[in-house]
Each structure stands twice: as C-alpha cells, then as structure tokens.
Amino acid sequence: MIKLKSAAEIKKMRQAGKIVAAVLQEMERAVAAGVTTGSLDKRAERIIRRAGALPAFLGYHGYPASICTSINEEVVHGIPGLRKLQEGDIISIDVGACLDGYYADAAVTFAVGKISPQAQKLIEVTRRSLEKAIEAMQCGAHLSDVSHAVQSYAEARGFSIVRSYCGHGIGTAMHEEPQVPNFGRPGRGPLLQPGMVLAVEPMINAGGWQVEVLADQWTVVTRDRSLSAHFEHTIAVGENGPEILTVL
Ligand code: MF3
Ligand code: CO
C-alpha cells in the first residue's frame, strides 16, 4: 500500500530534506584529496544533529555510520573509515535524516580534483538521468515511466543500470512502498498522484550492470570493477508537478 502524504507531512519532509541538502553542500566543500571518509561522516553527523534531526542510516540494519561513502567501483553502501580520498577518485555520498519522525534521503557523486573524461561523463549522465526521472514524475504518469526515463537516458549513452538496488517510497520510514527500479517498460505500475513521495536513485555503471557485495557485508561494488555513480533526491508528486524536497 502506498501511503499518500498530507501537506503538513510534506512540510516536515521538506524540512528534513533541507537538512540533507545542507549536509551534501558541506560534503561538496569538504571533499578533497587527503580527506578521510570517516572525517566526512563525522562532519555530516554533526550537521544533522545540530539541526535537531537524527542520522537515518546510523544503526539501520546495523549500519555503522551516518552516511555512505562509495568510491570509484563502489556502487552504494560504502562504509566511512580511515581511507583517504585521492586525486582522480569519484565518491558517491548518500545522506539520510529523520526530523520529528519524517525522513529525507539524497545522494551525490563528487569528483576529487581532476578526474578522467570517462568518469566526468558517467557523473553527468547519472545526474541527468535523475533529472529525466524527476521530469517524468507528473500526476497521472505511471510509476514505470520514471524507471524508463532513467534507463533510456543512461543506456543510450553507453552506460548500464544497476538492477538489484532500487529507489523507494519514503515518509515515516526511510523505505516505504513502492520500489522504484531504474529500468523498465513505460506505462506500468501505479499511477502517480499528489502526496506520493519517492526517493529516486539511479545507480549507473560505466561497464556491466552486475554488482556484488564485499566481505564487510555492506559495500556494493561493480562485478567488473568499472566505475559507478549514484544520484538521489526525495521528490513529492504535486498537482503542479514534482517538488524536489532535498534542496536548500
Ligand atoms: N539511500 C540508501 C537507501 O535508500 C541508503 C541506505 S544506507 C543504509 O537504501 F545504510 F542505511 F542502509
Ligand atoms: Co534511498
């Protein structure tokens, strides 16, 4: 069952979304060669708590940190620690916050200094594929139109779509129905209507679509160790079109 949100609930999610956006803005400033992923996590946690919210990922199914930091061939769920960023890396940072019981979730892939043209293209295509998905989030569209928007945009540019992880509904839980795959035929699934809030999160690989989980039981990597990028926003379907909640 998809739970529709009231205007008051969306207001709360907008507030949670602004906290997530502020963290990502600070992450953009902080990302640099020599910086450890653990220090990014501490900074993020401080910002979330000072804003009166809780880090949504910390303790979720035992996850040990407040953000996910996934570098290069890491797709999602990379655990922050002592690893230092290096010039030429790309790093996907995923942030979730819970304010007064309402969740917001967003992710961005950043470049560390100068990166390869291929990495740059992967980041741009993944960012644009999320924009295409958001444009598809109109009342009366089908859920799979959103999925198809990501797939058609990214595959046409030579990249592949991660299939075993999806976007999701979000609200009073981080993960609610429905699942939002990043691939599929258009015109399928539930109709989008005002009050639906989705976290849409394309995960796009430079090589093959297959992924595996490392021995730490969290870090998802591409099977062929090709680069992967990840962008995510929390978006409400409104009568006058989609509203991105994870923006300042
Ligand atoms: N954006 C990711 C998701 O929606 C973040 C979850 S990370 C976890 O699943 F650590 F909390 F699992
Ligand atoms: Co998510």
Short mmCIF file of N, CA and C in Angstrom, two decimals, residues 36 40 60 173 177 227:
data_model
loop_
_atom_site.label_atom_id
_atom_site.label_comp_id
_atom_site.label_asym_id
_atom_site.label_seq_id
_atom_site.Cartn_x
_atom_site.Cartn_y
_atom_site.Cartn_z
N THR A 36 39.81 11.91 4.86
CA THR A 36 39.30 10.56 5.09
C THR A 36 37.77 10.55 5.01
N LEU A 40 34.47 12.84 6.88
CA LEU A 40 33.24 13.32 6.22
C LEU A 40 32.02 12.86 7.01
N TYR A 60 20.74 1.49 11.06
CA TYR A 60 19.73 0.88 10.18
C TYR A 60 20.23 -0.50 9.73
N ALA A 173 8.92 6.16 7.31
CA ALA A 173 10.02 5.19 7.28
C ALA A 173 10.92 5.57 6.12
N GLU A 177 6.71 1.52 0.47
CA GLU A 177 6.28 1.17 -0.87
C GLU A 177 6.04 2.46 -1.66
N LEU A 227 33.77 1.87 -12.95
CA LEU A 227 33.26 2.98 -12.13
C LEU A 227 31.75 2.95 -12.04
#
